[in-house]
Coordinates of C-alpha atoms and ligand atoms in Angstrom, one line a residue:
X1 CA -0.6 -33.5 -52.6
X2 CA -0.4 -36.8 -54.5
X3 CA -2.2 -39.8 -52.9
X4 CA -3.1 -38.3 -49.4
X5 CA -6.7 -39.3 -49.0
X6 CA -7.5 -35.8 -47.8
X7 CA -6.7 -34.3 -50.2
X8 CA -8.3 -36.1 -52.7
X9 CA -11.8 -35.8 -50.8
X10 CA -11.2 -32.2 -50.8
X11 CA -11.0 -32.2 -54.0
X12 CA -13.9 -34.1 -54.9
X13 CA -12.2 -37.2 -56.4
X14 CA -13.2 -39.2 -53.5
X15 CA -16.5 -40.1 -52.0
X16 CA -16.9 -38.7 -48.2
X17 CA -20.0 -38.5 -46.4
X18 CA -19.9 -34.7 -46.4
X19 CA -21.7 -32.1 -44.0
X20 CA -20.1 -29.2 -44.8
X21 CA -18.2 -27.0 -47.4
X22 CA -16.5 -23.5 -48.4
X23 CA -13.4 -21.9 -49.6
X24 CA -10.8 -23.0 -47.5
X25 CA -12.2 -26.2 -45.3
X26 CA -14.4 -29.3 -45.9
X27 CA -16.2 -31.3 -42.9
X28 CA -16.8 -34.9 -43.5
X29 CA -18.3 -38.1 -40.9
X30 CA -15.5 -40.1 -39.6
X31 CA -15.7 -43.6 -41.6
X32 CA -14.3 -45.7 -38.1
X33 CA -16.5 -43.2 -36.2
X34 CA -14.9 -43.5 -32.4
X35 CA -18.3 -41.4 -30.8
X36 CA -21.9 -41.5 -31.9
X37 CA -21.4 -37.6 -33.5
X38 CA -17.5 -38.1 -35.1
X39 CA -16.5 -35.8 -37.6
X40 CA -13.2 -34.5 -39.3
X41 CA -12.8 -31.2 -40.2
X42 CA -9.9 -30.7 -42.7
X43 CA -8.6 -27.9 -44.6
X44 CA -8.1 -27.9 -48.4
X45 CA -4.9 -27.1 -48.3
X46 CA -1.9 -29.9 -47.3
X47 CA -0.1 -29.4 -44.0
X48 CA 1.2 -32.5 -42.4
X49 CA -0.1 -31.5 -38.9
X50 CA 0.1 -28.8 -36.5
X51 CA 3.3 -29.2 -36.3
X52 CA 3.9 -28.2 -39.6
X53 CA 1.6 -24.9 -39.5
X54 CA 3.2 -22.0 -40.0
X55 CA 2.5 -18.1 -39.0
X56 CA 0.6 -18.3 -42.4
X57 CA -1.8 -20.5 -41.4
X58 CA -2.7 -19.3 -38.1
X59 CA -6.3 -17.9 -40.0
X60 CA -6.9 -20.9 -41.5
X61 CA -6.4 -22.8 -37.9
X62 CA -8.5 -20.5 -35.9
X63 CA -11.1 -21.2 -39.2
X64 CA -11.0 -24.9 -38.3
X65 CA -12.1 -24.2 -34.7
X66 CA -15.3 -21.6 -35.5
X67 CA -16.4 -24.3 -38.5
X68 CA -16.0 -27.5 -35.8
X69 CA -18.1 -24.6 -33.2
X70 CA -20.9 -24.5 -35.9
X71 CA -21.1 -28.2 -36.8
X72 CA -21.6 -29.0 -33.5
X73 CA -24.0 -26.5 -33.0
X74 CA -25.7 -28.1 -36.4
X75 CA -25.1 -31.5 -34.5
X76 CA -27.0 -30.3 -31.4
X77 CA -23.9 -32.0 -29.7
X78 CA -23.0 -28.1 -28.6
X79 CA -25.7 -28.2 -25.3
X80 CA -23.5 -31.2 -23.6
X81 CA -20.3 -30.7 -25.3
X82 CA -17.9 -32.0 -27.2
X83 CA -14.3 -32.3 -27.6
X84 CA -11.5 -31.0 -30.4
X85 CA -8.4 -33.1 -30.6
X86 CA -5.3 -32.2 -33.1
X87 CA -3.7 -35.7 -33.4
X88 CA 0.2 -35.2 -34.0
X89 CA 2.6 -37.7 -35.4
X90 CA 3.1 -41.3 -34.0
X91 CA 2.6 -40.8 -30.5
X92 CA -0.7 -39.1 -30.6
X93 CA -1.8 -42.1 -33.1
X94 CA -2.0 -39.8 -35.9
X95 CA -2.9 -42.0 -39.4
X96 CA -3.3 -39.8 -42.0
X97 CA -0.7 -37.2 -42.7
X98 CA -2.9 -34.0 -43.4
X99 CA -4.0 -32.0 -40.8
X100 CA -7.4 -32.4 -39.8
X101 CA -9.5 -31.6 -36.7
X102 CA -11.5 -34.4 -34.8
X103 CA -15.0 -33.4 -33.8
X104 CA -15.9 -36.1 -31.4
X105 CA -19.3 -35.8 -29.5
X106 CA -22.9 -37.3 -28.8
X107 CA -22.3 -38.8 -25.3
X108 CA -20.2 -38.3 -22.1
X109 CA -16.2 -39.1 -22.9
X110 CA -14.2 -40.3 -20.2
X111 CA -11.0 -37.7 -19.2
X112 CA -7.8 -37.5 -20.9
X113 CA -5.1 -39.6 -20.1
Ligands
AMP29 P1 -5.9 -39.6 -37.0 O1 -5.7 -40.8 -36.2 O2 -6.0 -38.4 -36.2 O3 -4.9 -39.5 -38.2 O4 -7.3 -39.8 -37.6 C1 -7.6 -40.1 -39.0 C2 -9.1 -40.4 -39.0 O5 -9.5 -40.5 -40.4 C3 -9.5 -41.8 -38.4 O6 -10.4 -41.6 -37.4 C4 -10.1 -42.5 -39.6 O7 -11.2 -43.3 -39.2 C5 -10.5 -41.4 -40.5 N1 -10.5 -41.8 -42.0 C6 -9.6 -42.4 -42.7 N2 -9.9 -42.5 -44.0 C7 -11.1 -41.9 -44.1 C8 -12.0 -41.7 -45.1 N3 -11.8 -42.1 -46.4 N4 -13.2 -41.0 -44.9 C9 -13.5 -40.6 -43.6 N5 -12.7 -40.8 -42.6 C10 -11.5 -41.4 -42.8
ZN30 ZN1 -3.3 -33.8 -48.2

């Protein structure tokens, strides 16, 4: 999609700090990273957010969670633990409007709200 940021780093014609690649996702560091280990993992294909996904995309949704399960393995943040969050729309503070999965991790986050 036209000027979404996401997209454009998927597609190579912007600069992310990447950690991982293949068909269907990229994984890139967080550049306002909220936790020491903060990483986005965002498909190549544009949905607005989850709660845009349809049936079609349930593969490429469980995809997202087994690449986030292997970074953070990568990340040796995996031992501890870490947490998953699916920002949606205004109220969750989501700021860019293309799905994308936060990896957040590397020391002991306080509960949810
Ligand atoms: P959200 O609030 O769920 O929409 O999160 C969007 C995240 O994308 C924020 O944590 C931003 O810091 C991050 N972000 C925005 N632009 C970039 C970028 N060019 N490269 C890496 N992360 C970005
Ligand atoms: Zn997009």
């Amino acid at each position: 999609m036209e000027n979404c940021i996401f997209c454009k780093i998927a597609a190579k014609q912007m600069d992310a700090n990447r950690v991982y690649e293949d068909n269907k996702v990229v994984a890139f560091y967080d550049i306002n990273p909220k936790t020491p280990v903060h990483i986005l993992v965002v498909p190549k294909k544009h949905i607005d957010n989850v709660d845009e996904a349809k049936k079609e995309d349930e593969e490429l949704l469980g995809h997202m969670i087994l690449v986030a399960q292997q970074i953070a393995r990568d990340k040796k943040i995996s031992d501890k633990g870490y947490r998953l969050v699916f920002n949606v729309k205004k109220h969750a503070g989501q700021i860019v409007d293309h799905i994308h999965l936060h990896i957040l991790g590397g020391k002991l986050l306080s509960s949810m709200a």
